PDB file of C-alpha atoms in Angstrom:
ATOM      1  CA  MET A 842      -2.800  13.270 -13.660  1.00  0.00           C
ATOM      2  CA  ARG A 843      -5.090  13.422 -16.675  1.00  0.00           C
ATOM      3  CA  VAL A 844      -6.575  16.696 -17.793  1.00  0.00           C
ATOM      4  CA  ASN A 845     -10.131  15.626 -16.992  1.00  0.00           C
ATOM      5  CA  ARG A 846      -9.050  14.575 -13.504  1.00  0.00           C
ATOM      6  CA  ILE A 847      -7.358  17.909 -12.880  1.00  0.00           C
ATOM      7  CA  LEU A 848     -10.345  19.927 -14.099  1.00  0.00           C
ATOM      8  CA  LEU A 849     -12.907  17.922 -12.130  1.00  0.00           C
ATOM      9  CA  SER A 850     -10.795  17.822  -8.968  1.00  0.00           C
ATOM     10  CA  SER A 851     -10.136  21.569  -9.136  1.00  0.00           C
ATOM     11  CA  ALA A 852     -13.819  22.364  -9.601  1.00  0.00           C
ATOM     12  CA  LEU A 853     -14.942  20.090  -6.759  1.00  0.00           C
ATOM     13  CA  VAL A 854     -12.251  21.365  -4.389  1.00  0.00           C
ATOM     14  CA  VAL A 855     -13.104  25.021  -5.082  1.00  0.00           C
ATOM     15  CA  VAL A 856     -16.823  24.392  -4.540  1.00  0.00           C
ATOM     16  CA  ALA A 857     -16.102  22.468  -1.336  1.00  0.00           C
ATOM     17  CA  LEU A 858     -13.849  25.259  -0.061  1.00  0.00           C
ATOM     18  CA  VAL A 859     -16.454  27.947  -0.745  1.00  0.00           C
ATOM     19  CA  ILE A 860     -19.153  25.959   1.088  1.00  0.00           C
ATOM     20  CA  GLN A 861     -16.726  25.150   3.896  1.00  0.00           C
ATOM     21  CA  VAL A 862     -15.787  28.763   4.515  1.00  0.00           C
ATOM     22  CA  SER A 863     -19.096  30.492   3.820  1.00  0.00           C
ATOM     23  CA  VAL A 864     -21.556  27.985   5.340  1.00  0.00           C
ATOM     24  CA  LEU A 865     -20.099  25.216   7.509  1.00  0.00           C
ATOM     25  CA  ALA A 866     -17.576  27.389   9.320  1.00  0.00           C
ATOM     26  CA  ARG A 867     -20.353  29.788  10.356  1.00  0.00           C
ATOM     27  CA  LEU A 868     -22.644  27.186  11.924  1.00  0.00           C
ATOM     28  CA  HIS A 869     -20.814  27.534  15.274  1.00  0.00           C
ATOM     29  CA  LEU A 870     -21.321  23.877  16.136  1.00  0.00           C
ATOM     30  CA  PRO A 871     -19.775  22.569  19.363  1.00  0.00           C
ATOM     31  CA  GLY A 872     -16.348  21.070  18.890  1.00  0.00           C
ATOM     32  CA  ALA A 873     -15.034  20.561  15.380  1.00  0.00           C
ATOM     33  CA  VAL A 874     -16.366  21.834  12.054  1.00  0.00           C
ATOM     34  CA  PRO A 875     -17.737  19.436   9.390  1.00  0.00           C
ATOM     35  CA  ASP A 876     -14.854  18.979   6.954  1.00  0.00           C
ATOM     36  CA  LEU A 877     -16.255  19.067   3.427  1.00  0.00           C
ATOM     37  CA  MET A 878     -12.760  19.372   1.964  1.00  0.00           C
ATOM     38  CA  LEU A 879     -11.744  16.106   3.622  1.00  0.00           C
ATOM     39  CA  LEU A 880     -14.813  14.274   2.294  1.00  0.00           C
ATOM     40  CA  THR A 881     -14.184  15.567  -1.229  1.00  0.00           C
ATOM     41  CA  VAL A 882     -10.596  14.332  -1.129  1.00  0.00           C
ATOM     42  CA  LEU A 883     -11.764  10.953   0.161  1.00  0.00           C
ATOM     43  CA  GLY A 884     -14.306  10.558  -2.642  1.00  0.00           C
ATOM     44  CA  LEU A 885     -11.702  11.360  -5.304  1.00  0.00           C
ATOM     45  CA  ALA A 886      -9.038   9.159  -3.685  1.00  0.00           C
ATOM     46  CA  LEU A 887     -11.393   6.153  -3.673  1.00  0.00           C
ATOM     47  CA  VAL A 888     -11.623   6.488  -7.476  1.00  0.00           C
ATOM     48  CA  TYR A 889      -8.171   7.791  -8.473  1.00  0.00           C
ATOM     49  CA  GLY A 890      -6.075   5.651  -6.118  1.00  0.00           C
ATOM     50  CA  HIS A 891      -3.255   6.555  -3.756  1.00  0.00           C
ATOM     51  CA  VAL A 892      -1.196   8.680  -6.155  1.00  0.00           C
ATOM     52  CA  GLY A 893      -4.153  10.712  -7.356  1.00  0.00           C
ATOM     53  CA  GLY A 894      -5.487  10.959  -3.815  1.00  0.00           C
ATOM     54  CA  ALA A 895      -2.182  12.322  -2.529  1.00  0.00           C
ATOM     55  CA  LEU A 896      -1.965  14.922  -5.299  1.00  0.00           C
ATOM     56  CA  VAL A 897      -5.572  16.030  -4.865  1.00  0.00           C
ATOM     57  CA  GLY A 898      -5.161  16.129  -1.101  1.00  0.00           C
ATOM     58  CA  PHE A 899      -2.039  18.253  -1.289  1.00  0.00           C
ATOM     59  CA  GLY A 900      -3.628  20.729  -3.711  1.00  0.00           C
ATOM     60  CA  ALA A 901      -6.849  20.964  -1.707  1.00  0.00           C
ATOM     61  CA  GLY A 902      -4.982  21.414   1.562  1.00  0.00           C
ATOM     62  CA  LEU A 903      -2.696  24.074   0.148  1.00  0.00           C
ATOM     63  CA  LEU A 904      -5.683  25.977  -1.208  1.00  0.00           C
ATOM     64  CA  ALA A 905      -7.318  25.814   2.227  1.00  0.00           C
ATOM     65  CA  ASP A 906      -4.068  27.001   3.840  1.00  0.00           C
ATOM     66  CA  LEU A 907      -3.927  30.087   1.614  1.00  0.00           C
ATOM     67  CA  ALA A 908      -7.628  30.952   1.522  1.00  0.00           C
ATOM     68  CA  PRO A 909      -8.870  33.477   4.100  1.00  0.00           C
ATOM     69  CA  PRO A 910      -9.608  33.360   6.985  1.00  0.00           C
ATOM     70  CA  ALA A 911      -6.838  30.782   7.471  1.00  0.00           C
ATOM     71  CA  ASP A 912      -5.047  31.346  10.785  1.00  0.00           C
ATOM     72  CA  HIS A 913      -2.411  28.614  10.648  1.00  0.00           C
ATOM     73  CA  ALA A 914       0.933  28.069   8.942  1.00  0.00           C
ATOM     74  CA  ALA A 915       0.779  27.487   5.194  1.00  0.00           C
ATOM     75  CA  GLY A 916       1.346  23.873   4.277  1.00  0.00           C
ATOM     76  CA  ARG A 917      -0.034  22.433   7.511  1.00  0.00           C
ATOM     77  CA  TYR A 918      -3.380  21.288   6.143  1.00  0.00           C
ATOM     78  CA  ALA A 919      -1.756  20.400   2.800  1.00  0.00           C
ATOM     79  CA  LEU A 920       0.397  17.847   4.594  1.00  0.00           C
ATOM     80  CA  VAL A 921      -2.606  16.428   6.441  1.00  0.00           C
ATOM     81  CA  LEU A 922      -4.794  15.997   3.358  1.00  0.00           C
ATOM     82  CA  CYS A 923      -1.895  14.670   1.302  1.00  0.00           C
ATOM     83  CA  VAL A 924      -1.323  11.863   3.805  1.00  0.00           C
ATOM     84  CA  ILE A 925      -5.057  11.167   4.183  1.00  0.00           C
ATOM     85  CA  GLY A 926      -5.585  11.125   0.404  1.00  0.00           C
ATOM     86  CA  TYR A 927      -2.711   8.699  -0.050  1.00  0.00           C
ATOM     87  CA  LEU A 928      -3.949   6.312   2.644  1.00  0.00           C
ATOM     88  CA  ALA A 929      -7.554   6.473   1.420  1.00  0.00           C
ATOM     89  CA  GLY A 930      -6.413   5.681  -2.119  1.00  0.00           C
ATOM     90  CA  LEU A 931      -4.815   2.471  -0.890  1.00  0.00           C
ATOM     91  CA  VAL A 932      -8.275   1.040  -0.106  1.00  0.00           C
ATOM     92  CA  LYS A 933      -9.649   1.885  -3.545  1.00  0.00           C
ATOM     93  CA  PRO A 934     -12.011  -0.916  -4.692  1.00  0.00           C
ATOM     94  CA  GLU A 935     -10.286  -3.102  -7.290  1.00  0.00           C
ATOM     95  CA  THR A 936     -13.413  -3.395  -9.435  1.00  0.00           C
ATOM     96  CA  GLY A 937     -14.315   0.273  -8.990  1.00  0.00           C
ATOM     97  CA  GLN A 938     -17.707  -0.702  -7.543  1.00  0.00           C
ATOM     98  CA  LEU A 939     -18.535  -0.511  -3.849  1.00  0.00           C
ATOM     99  CA  LYS A 940     -20.195  -3.631  -2.485  1.00  0.00           C
ATOM    100  CA  SER A 941     -21.568  -1.910   0.624  1.00  0.00           C
ATOM    101  CA  ALA A 942     -21.522   1.398   2.442  1.00  0.00           C
ATOM    102  CA  THR A 943     -19.654  -0.043   5.431  1.00  0.00           C
ATOM    103  CA  GLY A 944     -16.203   0.312   3.879  1.00  0.00           C
ATOM    104  CA  PRO A 945     -16.511   3.997   2.920  1.00  0.00           C
ATOM    105  CA  MET A 946     -18.042   4.864   6.287  1.00  0.00           C
ATOM    106  CA  VAL A 947     -15.119   3.217   8.092  1.00  0.00           C
ATOM    107  CA  VAL A 948     -12.749   5.174   5.843  1.00  0.00           C
ATOM    108  CA  VAL A 949     -14.567   8.417   6.688  1.00  0.00           C
ATOM    109  CA  VAL A 950     -14.363   7.831  10.449  1.00  0.00           C
ATOM    110  CA  ALA A 951     -10.698   6.813  10.258  1.00  0.00           C
ATOM    111  CA  ALA A 952      -9.901   9.834   8.078  1.00  0.00           C
ATOM    112  CA  ALA A 953     -11.726  12.217  10.417  1.00  0.00           C
ATOM    113  CA  LEU A 954      -9.859  10.897  13.454  1.00  0.00           C
ATOM    114  CA  GLY A 955      -6.546  10.661  11.634  1.00  0.00           C
ATOM    115  CA  SER A 956      -6.736  14.146  10.134  1.00  0.00           C
ATOM    116  CA  THR A 957      -7.622  15.677  13.503  1.00  0.00           C
ATOM    117  CA  LEU A 958      -4.747  13.918  15.273  1.00  0.00           C
ATOM    118  CA  LEU A 959      -2.285  14.718  12.490  1.00  0.00           C
ATOM    119  CA  TYR A 960      -3.378  18.352  12.350  1.00  0.00           C
ATOM    120  CA  ALA A 961      -3.021  18.701  16.122  1.00  0.00           C
ATOM    121  CA  GLY A 962       0.347  16.937  16.031  1.00  0.00           C
ATOM    122  CA  VAL A 963       1.738  19.189  13.316  1.00  0.00           C
ATOM    123  CA  GLY A 964       0.349  22.184  15.221  1.00  0.00           C
ATOM    124  CA  ALA A 965       2.166  21.098  18.372  1.00  0.00           C
ATOM    125  CA  LEU A 966       5.426  20.976  16.431  1.00  0.00           C
ATOM    126  CA  VAL A 967       5.004  24.562  15.232  1.00  0.00           C
ATOM    127  CA  GLY A 968       3.806  25.866  18.608  1.00  0.00           C
ATOM    128  CA  ASP A 969       0.032  25.871  18.038  1.00  0.00           C
ATOM    129  CA  THR A 970      -1.647  24.651  21.251  1.00  0.00           C
ATOM    130  CA  ALA A 971      -5.254  25.477  20.331  1.00  0.00           C
ATOM    131  CA  ALA A 972      -6.234  21.802  20.429  1.00  0.00           C
ATOM    132  CA  ARG A 973      -5.263  21.592  24.101  1.00  0.00           C
ATOM    133  CA  HIS A 974      -7.570  24.452  25.072  1.00  0.00           C
ATOM    134  CA  VAL A 975     -10.552  23.070  23.140  1.00  0.00           C
ATOM    135  CA  GLY A 976      -9.998  19.477  24.210  1.00  0.00           C
ATOM    136  CA  LEU A 977      -8.614  16.857  21.845  1.00  0.00           C
ATOM    137  CA  GLY A 978     -11.162  14.236  22.880  1.00  0.00           C
ATOM    138  CA  SER A 979     -14.066  16.533  22.097  1.00  0.00           C
ATOM    139  CA  LEU A 980     -12.531  17.426  18.726  1.00  0.00           C
ATOM    140  CA  LEU A 981     -12.076  13.773  17.796  1.00  0.00           C
ATOM    141  CA  PHE A 982     -15.631  12.811  18.709  1.00  0.00           C
ATOM    142  CA  THR A 983     -17.334  15.753  17.010  1.00  0.00           C
ATOM    143  CA  ALA A 984     -15.133  15.544  13.896  1.00  0.00           C
ATOM    144  CA  ALA A 985     -15.977  11.865  13.406  1.00  0.00           C
ATOM    145  CA  LEU A 986     -19.676  12.481  14.097  1.00  0.00           C
ATOM    146  CA  TYR A 987     -20.093  15.485  11.798  1.00  0.00           C
ATOM    147  CA  ASP A 988     -18.128  13.944   8.925  1.00  0.00           C
ATOM    148  CA  LEU A 989     -20.000  10.658   9.260  1.00  0.00           C
ATOM    149  CA  LEU A 990     -23.350  12.452   9.049  1.00  0.00           C
ATOM    150  CA  LEU A 991     -22.266  14.524   6.058  1.00  0.00           C
ATOM    151  CA  ALA A 992     -20.484  11.728   4.173  1.00  0.00           C
ATOM    152  CA  PRO A 993     -23.570  10.024   2.596  1.00  0.00           C
ATOM    153  CA  PHE A 994     -24.464  13.301   0.885  1.00  0.00           C
ATOM    154  CA  VAL A 995     -20.950  14.003  -0.422  1.00  0.00           C
ATOM    155  CA  VAL A 996     -18.748  10.939  -0.978  1.00  0.00           C
ATOM    156  CA  PRO A 997     -21.065   8.921  -3.304  1.00  0.00           C
ATOM    157  CA  GLY A 998     -21.744  11.977  -5.463  1.00  0.00           C
ATOM    158  CA  VAL A 999     -18.050  12.843  -5.753  1.00  0.00           C
ATOM    159  CA  MET A1000     -17.207   9.244  -6.667  1.00  0.00           C
ATOM    160  CA  ALA A1001     -19.957   9.138  -9.302  1.00  0.00           C
ATOM    161  CA  LEU A1002     -18.708  12.356 -10.914  1.00  0.00           C
ATOM    162  CA  ALA A1003     -15.120  11.099 -10.889  1.00  0.00           C
ATOM    163  CA  ARG A1004     -16.101   7.824 -12.558  1.00  0.00           C
ATOM    164  CA  ARG A1005     -18.189   9.592 -15.167  1.00  0.00           C
ATOM    165  CA  ALA A1006     -15.279  11.901 -15.977  1.00  0.00           C
ATOM    166  CA  GLU A1007     -13.139   8.799 -16.439  1.00  0.00           C
ATOM    167  CA  ASN A1008     -15.695   7.484 -18.995  1.00  0.00           C
ATOM    168  CA  ASP A1009     -15.695   4.205 -17.072  1.00  0.00           C
ATOM    169  CA  PRO A1010     -18.640   3.803 -14.642  1.00  0.00           C
ATOM    170  CA  LEU A1011     -17.262   0.628 -13.068  1.00  0.00           C
ATOM    171  CA  ALA A1012     -13.638   1.746 -13.000  1.00  0.00           C
ATOM    172  CA  GLU A1013     -11.241  -0.900 -14.283  1.00  0.00           C
ATOM    173  CA  THR A1014     -12.231  -4.096 -16.103  1.00  0.00           C
ATOM    174  CA  GLY A1015     -10.456  -7.423 -16.044  1.00  0.00           C
ATOM    175  CA  SER A1016      -6.927  -7.822 -17.324  1.00  0.00           C
ATOM    176  CA  GLY A1017      -8.024 -10.261 -20.059  1.00  0.00           C
ATOM    177  CA  VAL A1018     -10.422  -7.729 -21.550  1.00  0.00           C
ATOM    178  CA  LYS A1019      -7.714  -5.081 -21.372  1.00  0.00           C
ATOM    179  CA  ALA A1020      -5.271  -7.319 -23.221  1.00  0.00           C
ATOM    180  CA  THR A1021      -7.799  -7.953 -25.998  1.00  0.00           C
ATOM    181  CA  ASP A1022      -8.582  -4.257 -26.400  1.00  0.00           C
ATOM    182  CA  ILE A1023      -4.907  -3.291 -26.433  1.00  0.00           C
ATOM    183  CA  SER A1024      -3.973  -5.971 -28.960  1.00  0.00           C
ATOM    184  CA  SER A1025      -6.854  -5.043 -31.284  1.00  0.00           C
ATOM    185  CA  GLY A1026      -5.946  -1.374 -31.097  1.00  0.00           C
ATOM    186  CA  TRP A1027      -2.283  -2.158 -31.737  1.00  0.00           C
ATOM    187  CA  LEU A1028      -3.067  -4.335 -34.794  1.00  0.00           C
ATOM    188  CA  SER A1029      -5.363  -1.757 -36.312  1.00  0.00           C
ATOM    189  CA  GLY A1030      -3.288   1.263 -35.325  1.00  0.00           C
ATOM    190  CA  GLY A1031      -0.929   1.067 -38.316  1.00  0.00           C
ATOM    191  CA  THR A1032      -3.660   1.123 -40.970  1.00  0.00           C
ATOM    192  CA  GLY A1033      -6.289   3.182 -39.174  1.00  0.00           C
ATOM    193  CA  LEU A1034      -8.892   0.426 -39.848  1.00  0.00           C
ATOM    194  CA  LYS A1035     -10.970  -1.369 -37.262  1.00  0.00           C
ATOM    195  CA  ILE A1036     -10.453  -5.127 -37.391  1.00  0.00           C
ATOM    196  CA  GLY A1037     -14.100  -5.998 -36.781  1.00  0.00           C
ATOM    197  CA  SER A1038     -15.415  -3.494 -39.309  1.00  0.00           C
ATOM    198  CA  GLN A1039     -12.936  -4.681 -41.949  1.00  0.00           C
ATOM    199  CA  ARG A1040     -13.997  -8.312 -41.556  1.00  0.00           C
ATOM    200  CA  ASN A1041     -17.689  -7.447 -41.745  1.00  0.00           C
ATOM    201  CA  GLY A1042     -17.077  -5.377 -44.850  1.00  0.00           C
ATOM    202  CA  LEU A1043     -15.272  -8.256 -46.584  1.00  0.00           C
ATOM    203  CA  ARG A1044     -18.118 -10.630 -45.749  1.00  0.00           C
ATOM    204  CA  VAL A1045     -20.728  -8.257 -47.159  1.00  0.00           C
ATOM    205  CA  LYS A1046     -18.722  -7.778 -50.382  1.00  0.00           C
ATOM    206  CA  ALA A1047     -18.317 -11.556 -50.819  1.00  0.00           C
ATOM    207  CA  ALA A1048     -22.064 -12.122 -50.326  1.00  0.00           C
ATOM    208  CA  ARG A1049     -22.904  -9.415 -52.872  1.00  0.00           C
ATOM    209  CA  ALA A1050     -20.479 -10.935 -55.381  1.00  0.00           C
ATOM    210  CA  ARG A1051     -22.084 -14.373 -55.024  1.00  0.00           C
ATOM    211  CA  MET A1052     -25.575 -12.907 -55.490  1.00  0.00           C
ATOM    212  CA  ALA A1053     -24.484 -10.996 -58.581  1.00  0.00           C
ATOM    213  CA  ARG A1054     -22.829 -14.094 -60.065  1.00  0.00           C
ATOM    214  CA  ALA A1055     -25.942 -16.184 -59.392  1.00  0.00           C
ATOM    215  CA  GLY A1056     -28.099 -13.530 -61.094  1.00  0.00           C
ATOM    216  CA  ARG A1057     -25.899 -13.561 -64.194  1.00  0.00           C
ATOM    217  CA  ILE A1058     -26.026 -17.347 -64.408  1.00  0.00           C
ATOM    218  CA  LYS A1059     -29.842 -17.387 -64.169  1.00  0.00           C
ATOM    219  CA  GLY A1060     -30.050 -14.717 -66.818  1.00  0.00           C
ATOM    220  CA  VAL A1061     -27.902 -16.774 -69.230  1.00  0.00           C
ATOM    221  CA  LYS A1062     -30.041 -19.883 -68.695  1.00  0.00           C
ATOM    222  CA  ARG A1063     -33.219 -17.951 -69.416  1.00  0.00           C
ATOM    223  CA  LEU A1064     -31.804 -16.683 -72.653  1.00  0.00           C
TER     224      LEU A1064
END
């Protein structure tokens, strides 16, 4: 990943974790807890794609596994967010611009349900049966509801910050424009001169030479 992606992702994940642990986890809401870490990973995955989403998800999940008061096996949530980040990155908009809010909201609901099921499934493999005592159906419903209500305040902001850090507000442009930019940069890379600036400079010099020559001719005629 690029340096700016790593720095921005790390900052957003740390902020999300602090809010998750210090605020959301202490609300004592019925059922699940609003998952700010999941929403942050989703917002970054929708901009960075499946590879970036998987890497961010793994790092965010591992940080949540190690941060107190974690009471589960290390690597459990890292696996969940890695898979969710990868899958969310697969539906990244090709143009980088969302046409409606329906798509992201569907992604949020699917991610909330999928992460809850995957977390409970991994827990069952390692002997954690807490989901059975709470009720898996209640966890699924409340997780989807809480994340859906919180998503409009988190996902668009995370995506906007990620695009701004990429210095490309609308993500990727067309392939034809890319080819032109790459070819121009390649042609001018050997000399360090910009093709457009060089042409404009030659035109200005030619115009000045013609004006100077015309002035000399008029001066000779007057004499």
